[in-house]
Structures are given as structure tokens and as C-alpha cells.
């Protein structure tokens, strides 16, 4: 049967955004970069203005059965500050828009804003506006962050060059395993409400999920060492997906080494406990909010001793070869399997 209707799942999240971007015509010379990076870049005369926005929805991005409202507020700010950091910028203001169903009390909103305030204090950003509406589907929270970076310091997704070194901060996969732990404990609790969740052992993983931090420290330290990444992105969907964004936007290929990908010991052990492959969790888990970036080989010397920056591979010319060399020496193609909310599962 012929039909004009196309399902969103046929395009996927990225396909849908591409379709929207194709029709977004640039009409102002001040728009330096629009859709397609971690933040938009606006020429304001002096430094560039950076603008990022991200929305969190109850039931999709968080579950109030285990995510305290205070953490939801904190995370909503942190993920936007992370997008500004991913442009090599510093966030300075946020606006916060919320949709509330009648399930929420004033005290609940206070809790949410206590988390927002904690993040504002931690990242030195000012809450300067927003919008408040009612909602029929629980809590909706949308944050827009405004930030700043010197014109010659902005790091796009498109600047990676052959022979650049690929870097990633912190460790990966912990946030994904934190979700697995929380889901398991929730099921145990639903089956027997007298059971207390056994989370102590997994504190690091659960913390990475519920209260992620933006790596503003790395942006600061790169500036201090005189390094401007040739390209950068934050790890929200998973390292593999993010590296493919960098390589596709830069017209190059990436080659990384499994044994260089940073995975915390607890992440590794918990992955095995859940019968998951730790490297798959690190590559495709997502929500780690670490920074992945490329540097010119000439800059390696300046940051090679940084304890929290890991050098995991390099950029090469063949743009169709985005691969990982496994510990056994086999070649594994990198695939984007991030959180796909339109995946139809
Ligand atoms: P991130 O993971 O950094 O939040 P996204 O994949 O959400 O990135 O977005 C990629 C790009 O697409 C960004 O430039 C974002 O501003 C833009 N974008 C996402 N959704 C829309 C939309 N509905 N309309 C216009 N631009 C959008
Ligand atoms: Mg987004």
C-alpha cells in the first residue's frame, strides 16, 4: 500500500537533524556555525558567543524512581556546560525551561533548582532566564547554555587533520553500567519493596550516571598549556559515535587501539558481571561527558604527562577507514550505536 508517511525511525536521530539542517538557511553574517556541532558559534565582534541546548525528559533521559530531582537539575546544567566545553569554550549563562505536571509540588521544584544552583556554583554560570509551562507527560527540562571562546580557540568537529593524535579524557563506560546497576536494583525493589538497594559497591558507576561532570578543567588546562585541539566533541552518545562525527565532519579517518581506551577497573569488572564486553560499554555506552579531541603531533609534548588525558590513536587520510585495532590485533570497524531514542525498541 502506498503511503506518504515516513517513520522517524527510518531516518534516525542524526538523519532527522540533517534533514532539518538542510532547510536552515543562514541569513546573518554573524552566524559562524549553525546546526551540526556541540554548540552554535556567533560572531559578536570580540570573542565568539557559543550557544548549546539540550532537553531532558522524564521516562526517556531520567527515571525519578532512582534519580533524585536535585541530580536531574544538576545534570541538565552539566550536559550543556559540557557542550560548551566541547567547543573549547567557557559557559557563562544558562536559561532553564521546565514543563511540570500536577504531580510536582513546590518542594519538588525547589529540589530541582537546588541541583541547578549547585551546578551553577560549581561551573560559575549564571541562571538568567527560562520558561515555565504545564506538562501532561511528567517533567521536561530544557537548558540553553551561553558561553564564550576566543575566535582562534574555538574547536569544531571538522578540524581533524591526518596524523593528528586522538585524545580522550577520564574513563569511559561507567555511566552506562551505572544505568544497568540502577535498573537491576529497581527491578529487585519492585519485586520486593522491603529490599534495600545494594549500591555501595557501585557508587562510582551510579555517580557517573546520576551526576555527570563537564570537563571544564580540561578546557582550562589546555589553554594553560597553549594547546588548541584541532577538533573536539563531548562523549554523550558513546566514543565510537563521537569519533565518527569527528572523522565524517573532518573528511578523514580514525584509527584507535583497544588497549589505549581508558576503562576504570570497577567498570571492567561490572561489565563482566552483567555479561557485557567492557570495550563495547566504553565505545557505545555513552553519557560519560568526557571530552574526545584531536591535537597536532607538535602539541603532544605539552600534555603528554597529563594524568587524565589518554592518547588512544591517530587520524589518517582514508576517510572510510574508521577502525579499532583490538587487543588481539584484529581490525574492528567503529560503529555508531549511541542512545537512539528513535530506535523503535
Ligand atoms: P549533542 O549530542 O551535542 O547534544 P545533538 O546530536 O543533540 O548534539 O545535536 C547535533 C546538532 O544538531 C547540534 O548543532 C544541535 O543544535 C542541532 N539540533 C538538534 N536538534 C535540532 C532541532 N530539532 N532543530 C535544529 N537543530 C537541532
Ligand atoms: Mg542534543
GROMACS .gro file of C-alpha atoms and ligand atoms in nm:
model
  373
    1UNK     CA    1   0.000   0.000   0.000
    2UNK     CA    2   0.144   0.338  -0.100
    3UNK     CA    3   0.184   0.583   0.184
    4UNK     CA    4   0.330   0.931   0.221
    5UNK     CA    5   0.417   0.876   0.580
    6UNK     CA    6   0.781   0.817   0.672
    7UNK     CA    7   0.859   0.687   1.019
    8UNK     CA    8   1.117   0.888   1.214
    9UNK     CA    9   1.294   0.559   1.291
   10UNK     CA   10   1.372   0.530   0.917
   11UNK     CA   11   1.589   0.842   0.941
   12UNK     CA   12   1.714   0.803   1.298
   13UNK     CA   13   1.801   1.096   1.522
   14UNK     CA   14   2.102   1.208   1.317
   15UNK     CA   15   1.919   1.169   0.985
   16UNK     CA   16   1.632   1.378   1.115
   17UNK     CA   17   1.868   1.654   1.230
   18UNK     CA   18   2.040   1.652   0.887
   19UNK     CA   19   1.703   1.695   0.723
   20UNK     CA   20   1.622   1.992   0.947
   21UNK     CA   21   1.969   2.140   0.889
   22UNK     CA   22   1.931   2.126   0.509
   23UNK     CA   23   1.644   2.374   0.529
   24UNK     CA   24   1.804   2.608   0.782
   25UNK     CA   25   1.936   2.888   0.564
   26UNK     CA   26   2.193   3.123   0.714
   27UNK     CA   27   2.080   3.484   0.679
   28UNK     CA   28   2.320   3.664   0.912
   29UNK     CA   29   2.692   3.705   0.867
   30UNK     CA   30   2.728   3.680   1.246
   31UNK     CA   31   2.625   3.311   1.231
   32UNK     CA   32   2.968   3.149   1.210
   33UNK     CA   33   2.848   2.790   1.264
   34UNK     CA   34   2.493   2.660   1.300
   35UNK     CA   35   2.346   2.313   1.327
   36UNK     CA   36   2.594   2.026   1.338
   37UNK     CA   37   2.838   2.088   1.620
   38UNK     CA   38   2.819   2.077   2.000
   39UNK     CA   39   2.722   2.445   2.005
   40UNK     CA   40   2.642   2.719   1.757
   41UNK     CA   41   2.909   2.985   1.712
   42UNK     CA   42   2.815   3.352   1.682
   43UNK     CA   43   3.048   3.639   1.593
   44UNK     CA   44   2.984   3.923   1.838
   45UNK     CA   45   3.282   4.133   1.746
   46UNK     CA   46   3.522   4.024   2.020
   47UNK     CA   47   3.515   3.666   2.146
   48UNK     CA   48   3.278   3.424   1.980
   49UNK     CA   49   2.950   3.352   2.155
   50UNK     CA   50   2.869   2.980   2.190
   51UNK     CA   51   2.512   2.853   2.226
   52UNK     CA   52   2.413   2.497   2.320
   53UNK     CA   53   2.080   2.350   2.417
   54UNK     CA   54   1.974   2.009   2.547
   55UNK     CA   55   1.644   1.879   2.676
   56UNK     CA   56   1.588   1.606   2.935
   57UNK     CA   57   1.256   1.423   2.954
   58UNK     CA   58   1.123   1.213   3.238
   59UNK     CA   59   1.097   0.850   3.130
   60UNK     CA   60   1.345   0.900   2.844
   61UNK     CA   61   1.655   1.057   2.999
   62UNK     CA   62   1.586   1.001   3.366
   63UNK     CA   63   1.365   0.792   3.590
   64UNK     CA   64   1.253   0.963   3.909
   65UNK     CA   65   1.229   0.619   4.072
   66UNK     CA   66   1.605   0.643   4.124
   67UNK     CA   67   1.723   0.985   4.003
   68UNK     CA   68   1.671   1.246   4.277
   69UNK     CA   69   1.535   1.576   4.139
   70UNK     CA   70   1.842   1.755   4.268
   71UNK     CA   71   2.060   1.536   4.047
   72UNK     CA   72   1.833   1.584   3.747
   73UNK     CA   73   1.874   1.961   3.784
   74UNK     CA   74   2.249   1.929   3.820
   75UNK     CA   75   2.279   1.701   3.517
   76UNK     CA   76   2.062   1.924   3.295
   77UNK     CA   77   2.311   2.205   3.351
   78UNK     CA   78   2.626   1.989   3.338
   79UNK     CA   79   2.544   1.838   2.997
   80UNK     CA   80   2.502   2.184   2.846
   81UNK     CA   81   2.820   2.316   3.007
   82UNK     CA   82   2.984   2.006   2.858
   83UNK     CA   83   2.865   2.104   2.507
   84UNK     CA   84   3.024   2.448   2.551
   85UNK     CA   85   3.343   2.282   2.682
   86UNK     CA   86   3.340   2.062   2.370
   87UNK     CA   87   3.383   2.382   2.164
   88UNK     CA   88   3.681   2.468   2.385
   89UNK     CA   89   3.473   2.742   2.548
   90UNK     CA   90   3.364   2.854   2.891
   91UNK     CA   91   2.991   2.859   2.977
   92UNK     CA   92   2.879   3.181   3.146
   93UNK     CA   93   2.497   3.192   3.142
   94UNK     CA   94   2.209   2.944   3.125
   95UNK     CA   95   1.837   2.967   3.069
   96UNK     CA   96   1.618   2.689   3.208
   97UNK     CA   97   1.275   2.596   3.071
   98UNK     CA   98   1.057   2.349   3.256
   99UNK     CA   99   0.732   2.167   3.192
  100UNK     CA  100   0.562   2.040   3.509
  101UNK     CA  101   0.268   1.808   3.556
  102UNK     CA  102   0.048   1.844   3.867
  103UNK     CA  103   0.237   1.552   4.021
  104UNK     CA  104   0.509   1.803   4.118
  105UNK     CA  105   0.492   2.021   4.430
  106UNK     CA  106   0.667   2.348   4.505
  107UNK     CA  107   0.910   2.149   4.721
  108UNK     CA  108   0.988   1.930   4.421
  109UNK     CA  109   1.066   2.236   4.210
  110UNK     CA  110   1.286   2.366   4.494
  111UNK     CA  111   1.480   2.039   4.486
  112UNK     CA  112   1.527   2.062   4.109
  113UNK     CA  113   1.654   2.419   4.140
  114UNK     CA  114   1.883   2.327   4.430
  115UNK     CA  115   2.060   2.098   4.183
  116UNK     CA  116   2.061   2.368   3.916
  117UNK     CA  117   2.211   2.612   4.164
  118UNK     CA  118   2.479   2.363   4.275
  119UNK     CA  119   2.584   2.322   3.910
  120UNK     CA  120   2.576   2.700   3.853
  121UNK     CA  121   2.804   2.745   4.155
  122UNK     CA  122   3.036   2.464   4.051
  123UNK     CA  123   3.077   2.582   3.690
  124UNK     CA  124   3.049   2.956   3.766
  125UNK     CA  125   2.750   3.014   3.540
  126UNK     CA  126   2.454   3.247   3.595
  127UNK     CA  127   2.090   3.147   3.563
  128UNK     CA  128   1.949   3.435   3.358
  129UNK     CA  129   1.606   3.324   3.233
  130UNK     CA  130   1.384   3.047   3.109
  131UNK     CA  131   1.021   2.949   3.070
  132UNK     CA  132   0.765   2.760   3.277
  133UNK     CA  133   0.471   2.564   3.140
  134UNK     CA  134   0.244   2.279   3.244
  135UNK     CA  135   0.307   1.934   3.105
  136UNK     CA  136   0.096   1.622   3.061
  137UNK     CA  137   0.388   1.387   3.049
  138UNK     CA  138   0.581   1.443   3.368
  139UNK     CA  139   0.887   1.661   3.396
  140UNK     CA  140   1.051   1.826   3.097
  141UNK     CA  141   1.363   2.032   3.146
  142UNK     CA  142   1.542   2.218   2.871
  143UNK     CA  143   1.858   2.415   2.934
  144UNK     CA  144   2.034   2.654   2.699
  145UNK     CA  145   2.392   2.747   2.780
  146UNK     CA  146   2.571   3.055   2.651
  147UNK     CA  147   2.947   3.053   2.650
  148UNK     CA  148   3.249   3.224   2.512
  149UNK     CA  149   3.574   3.136   2.337
  150UNK     CA  150   3.841   3.344   2.164
  151UNK     CA  151   3.791   3.340   1.785
  152UNK     CA  152   4.109   3.142   1.726
  153UNK     CA  153   4.039   2.899   2.011
  154UNK     CA  154   3.704   2.750   1.903
  155UNK     CA  155   3.736   2.374   1.842
  156UNK     CA  156   3.494   2.241   1.581
  157UNK     CA  157   3.411   1.883   1.492
  158UNK     CA  158   3.555   1.947   1.147
  159UNK     CA  159   3.921   2.036   1.208
  160UNK     CA  160   4.093   1.697   1.246
  161UNK     CA  161   4.395   1.651   1.015
  162UNK     CA  162   4.580   1.335   0.909
  163UNK     CA  163   4.846   1.238   1.165
  164UNK     CA  164   4.673   1.427   1.448
  165UNK     CA  165   4.666   1.237   1.777
  166UNK     CA  166   4.327   1.130   1.916
  167UNK     CA  167   4.279   1.202   2.285
  168UNK     CA  168   4.008   1.117   2.536
  169UNK     CA  169   3.977   1.231   2.896
  170UNK     CA  170   3.885   1.037   3.210
  171UNK     CA  171   3.741   0.690   3.163
  172UNK     CA  172   3.453   0.550   2.960
  173UNK     CA  173   3.160   0.311   3.002
  174UNK     CA  174   3.095   0.382   3.372
  175UNK     CA  175   2.775   0.582   3.316
  176UNK     CA  176   2.625   0.305   3.104
  177UNK     CA  177   2.700   0.044   3.369
  178UNK     CA  178   2.559   0.280   3.632
  179UNK     CA  179   2.227   0.264   3.445
  180UNK     CA  180   2.244  -0.116   3.435
  181UNK     CA  181   2.303  -0.130   3.811
  182UNK     CA  182   2.018   0.113   3.885
  183UNK     CA  183   1.779  -0.076   3.657
  184UNK     CA  184   1.866  -0.406   3.824
  185UNK     CA  185   1.815  -0.264   4.173
  186UNK     CA  186   1.486  -0.105   4.064
  187UNK     CA  187   1.358  -0.444   3.948
  188UNK     CA  188   1.468  -0.602   4.277
  189UNK     CA  189   1.288  -0.326   4.466
  190UNK     CA  190   0.969  -0.359   4.258
  191UNK     CA  191   0.966  -0.733   4.325
  192UNK     CA  192   1.024  -0.684   4.698
  193UNK     CA  193   0.984  -0.327   4.834
  194UNK     CA  194   1.145  -0.429   5.165
  195UNK     CA  195   1.477  -0.487   4.992
  196UNK     CA  196   1.723  -0.200   5.023
  197UNK     CA  197   1.919  -0.132   4.705
  198UNK     CA  198   2.275  -0.266   4.721
  199UNK     CA  199   2.453   0.026   4.558
  200UNK     CA  200   2.755   0.091   4.782
  201UNK     CA  201   2.993  -0.118   4.579
  202UNK     CA  202   2.883   0.058   4.258
  203UNK     CA  203   2.895   0.412   4.392
  204UNK     CA  204   3.136   0.536   4.125
  205UNK     CA  205   2.923   0.399   3.838
  206UNK     CA  206   2.595   0.527   3.979
  207UNK     CA  207   2.753   0.868   4.042
  208UNK     CA  208   2.872   0.885   3.681
  209UNK     CA  209   2.514   0.828   3.564
  210UNK     CA  210   2.324   1.047   3.805
  211UNK     CA  211   2.568   1.332   3.846
  212UNK     CA  212   2.798   1.364   3.545
  213UNK     CA  213   3.052   1.644   3.541
  214UNK     CA  214   3.151   1.863   3.247
  215UNK     CA  215   3.528   1.862   3.188
  216UNK     CA  216   3.574   2.237   3.220
  217UNK     CA  217   3.903   2.160   3.396
  218UNK     CA  218   4.044   2.016   3.074
  219UNK     CA  219   3.948   2.326   2.871
  220UNK     CA  220   4.126   2.538   3.130
  221UNK     CA  221   4.437   2.318   3.132
  222UNK     CA  222   4.462   2.301   2.753
  223UNK     CA  223   4.456   2.681   2.745
  224UNK     CA  224   4.722   2.696   3.016
  225UNK     CA  225   4.948   2.464   2.818
  226UNK     CA  226   4.891   2.659   2.497
  227UNK     CA  227   4.709   2.377   2.317
  228UNK     CA  228   4.410   2.432   2.088
  229UNK     CA  229   4.257   2.098   1.986
  230UNK     CA  230   4.221   2.064   1.608
  231UNK     CA  231   3.876   1.914   1.668
  232UNK     CA  232   3.668   1.829   1.973
  233UNK     CA  233   3.338   1.672   2.083
  234UNK     CA  234   3.196   1.558   2.416
  235UNK     CA  235   3.113   1.192   2.474
  236UNK     CA  236   2.735   1.194   2.509
  237UNK     CA  237   2.640   0.915   2.267
  238UNK     CA  238   2.947   0.693   2.304
  239UNK     CA  239   3.309   0.723   2.190
  240UNK     CA  240   3.257   0.534   1.861
  241UNK     CA  241   2.970   0.759   1.758
  242UNK     CA  242   3.162   1.074   1.858
  243UNK     CA  243   3.477   0.970   1.670
  244UNK     CA  244   3.266   0.909   1.361
  245UNK     CA  245   3.128   1.262   1.395
  246UNK     CA  246   3.484   1.397   1.410
  247UNK     CA  247   3.606   1.190   1.115
  248UNK     CA  248   3.299   1.247   0.895
  249UNK     CA  249   3.293   1.620   0.960
  250UNK     CA  250   3.668   1.648   0.903
  251UNK     CA  251   3.680   1.426   0.592
  252UNK     CA  252   3.940   1.194   0.748
  253UNK     CA  253   3.955   0.850   0.910
  254UNK     CA  254   4.038   0.744   1.266
  255UNK     CA  255   4.237   0.452   1.397
  256UNK     CA  256   4.225   0.377   1.768
  257UNK     CA  257   4.373   0.100   1.982
  258UNK     CA  258   4.158  -0.103   2.219
  259UNK     CA  259   4.432  -0.128   2.480
  260UNK     CA  260   4.455   0.253   2.497
  261UNK     CA  261   4.084   0.316   2.563
  262UNK     CA  262   4.055   0.413   2.932
  263UNK     CA  263   3.823   0.186   3.132
  264UNK     CA  264   3.801   0.202   3.511
  265UNK     CA  265   3.860  -0.124   3.699
  266UNK     CA  266   3.510  -0.123   3.853
  267UNK     CA  267   3.357  -0.057   3.509
  268UNK     CA  268   3.551  -0.350   3.369
  269UNK     CA  269   3.450  -0.590   3.648
  270UNK     CA  270   3.086  -0.479   3.648
  271UNK     CA  271   3.061  -0.521   3.271
  272UNK     CA  272   3.172  -0.883   3.312
  273UNK     CA  273   2.922  -0.928   3.596
  274UNK     CA  274   2.646  -0.817   3.354
  275UNK     CA  275   2.792  -1.043   3.084
  276UNK     CA  276   2.879  -0.740   2.875
  277UNK     CA  277   3.201  -0.673   2.689
  278UNK     CA  278   3.380  -0.384   2.867
  279UNK     CA  279   3.512  -0.233   2.543
  280UNK     CA  280   3.161  -0.231   2.391
  281UNK     CA  281   3.039  -0.042   2.701
  282UNK     CA  282   3.324   0.207   2.660
  283UNK     CA  283   3.272   0.253   2.284
  284UNK     CA  284   2.894   0.258   2.273
  285UNK     CA  285   2.764   0.318   2.624
  286UNK     CA  286   2.751   0.696   2.614
  287UNK     CA  287   2.659   0.961   2.872
  288UNK     CA  288   3.015   0.979   3.007
  289UNK     CA  289   3.052   1.351   2.922
  290UNK     CA  290   3.425   1.317   2.880
  291UNK     CA  291   3.597   1.512   2.601
  292UNK     CA  292   3.730   1.349   2.289
  293UNK     CA  293   3.961   1.564   2.080
  294UNK     CA  294   4.247   1.566   1.833
  295UNK     CA  295   4.575   1.752   1.865
  296UNK     CA  296   4.856   1.828   1.627
  297UNK     CA  297   5.153   1.591   1.694
  298UNK     CA  298   5.357   1.905   1.773
  299UNK     CA  299   5.139   1.962   2.081
  300UNK     CA  300   5.178   1.612   2.224
  301UNK     CA  301   5.485   1.709   2.426
  302UNK     CA  302   5.287   1.981   2.609
  303UNK     CA  303   5.024   1.746   2.752
  304UNK     CA  304   5.181   1.400   2.738
  305UNK     CA  305   5.220   1.381   3.116
  306UNK     CA  306   4.862   1.490   3.195
  307UNK     CA  307   4.723   1.212   3.417
  308UNK     CA  308   4.370   1.235   3.282
  309UNK     CA  309   4.428   1.270   2.907
  310UNK     CA  310   4.474   0.943   2.719
  311UNK     CA  311   4.619   0.910   2.371
  312UNK     CA  312   4.417   0.641   2.201
  313UNK     CA  313   4.504   0.658   1.833
  314UNK     CA  314   4.557   0.884   1.536
  315UNK     CA  315   4.387   1.042   1.238
  316UNK     CA  316   4.466   0.924   0.884
  317UNK     CA  317   4.368   1.015   0.531
  318UNK     CA  318   4.137   0.731   0.434
  319UNK     CA  319   3.802   0.867   0.535
  320UNK     CA  320   3.621   0.535   0.501
  321UNK     CA  321   3.853   0.360   0.744
  322UNK     CA  322   3.731   0.429   1.096
  323UNK     CA  323   3.868   0.138   1.291
  324UNK     CA  324   3.982  -0.001   1.620
  325UNK     CA  325   4.277  -0.239   1.649
  326UNK     CA  326   4.171  -0.495   1.910
  327UNK     CA  327   4.399  -0.634   2.180
  328UNK     CA  328   4.443  -0.940   1.958
  329UNK     CA  329   4.548  -0.721   1.667
  330UNK     CA  330   4.231  -0.763   1.461
  331UNK     CA  331   4.069  -0.471   1.280
  332UNK     CA  332   3.722  -0.378   1.409
  333UNK     CA  333   3.515  -0.115   1.224
  334UNK     CA  334   3.380   0.159   1.452
  335UNK     CA  335   3.002   0.172   1.451
  336UNK     CA  336   2.771   0.437   1.594
  337UNK     CA  337   2.539   0.272   1.839
  338UNK     CA  338   2.469   0.560   2.071
  339UNK     CA  339   2.149   0.619   2.261
  340UNK     CA  340   1.899   0.626   1.977
  341UNK     CA  341   1.569   0.744   2.112
  342UNK     CA  342   1.408   0.681   1.775
  343UNK     CA  343   1.543   0.329   1.751
  344UNK     CA  344   1.197   0.185   1.791
  345UNK     CA  345   1.288  -0.060   2.067
  346LIG     P1  346   2.466   1.687   2.127
  346LIG     O1  347   2.483   1.541   2.149
  346LIG     O2  348   2.594   1.763   2.133
  346LIG     O3  349   2.355   1.747   2.209
  346LIG     P2  350   2.285   1.663   1.906
  346LIG     O4  351   2.307   1.535   1.832
  346LIG     O5  352   2.173   1.674   2.002
  346LIG     O6  353   2.423   1.703   1.975
  346LIG     O7  354   2.272   1.780   1.802
  346LIG     C1  355   2.361   1.795   1.692
  346LIG     C2  356   2.337   1.930   1.627
  346LIG     O8  357   2.202   1.942   1.577
  346LIG     C3  358   2.354   2.048   1.721
  346LIG     O9  359   2.411   2.153   1.644
  346LIG     C4  360   2.212   2.084   1.761
  346LIG    O10  361   2.199   2.220   1.797
  346LIG     C5  362   2.135   2.053   1.633
  346LIG     N1  363   1.994   2.015   1.655
  346LIG     C6  364   1.947   1.909   1.724
  346LIG     N2  365   1.812   1.903   1.719
  346LIG     C7  366   1.772   2.009   1.645
  346LIG     C8  367   1.645   2.060   1.603
  346LIG     N3  368   1.531   1.999   1.638
  346LIG     N4  369   1.642   2.174   1.527
  346LIG     C9  370   1.758   2.235   1.493
  346LIG     N5  371   1.879   2.192   1.528
  346LIG    C10  372   1.889   2.082   1.603
  347LIG    MG1  373   2.144   1.737   2.191
   0.00000   0.00000   0.00000
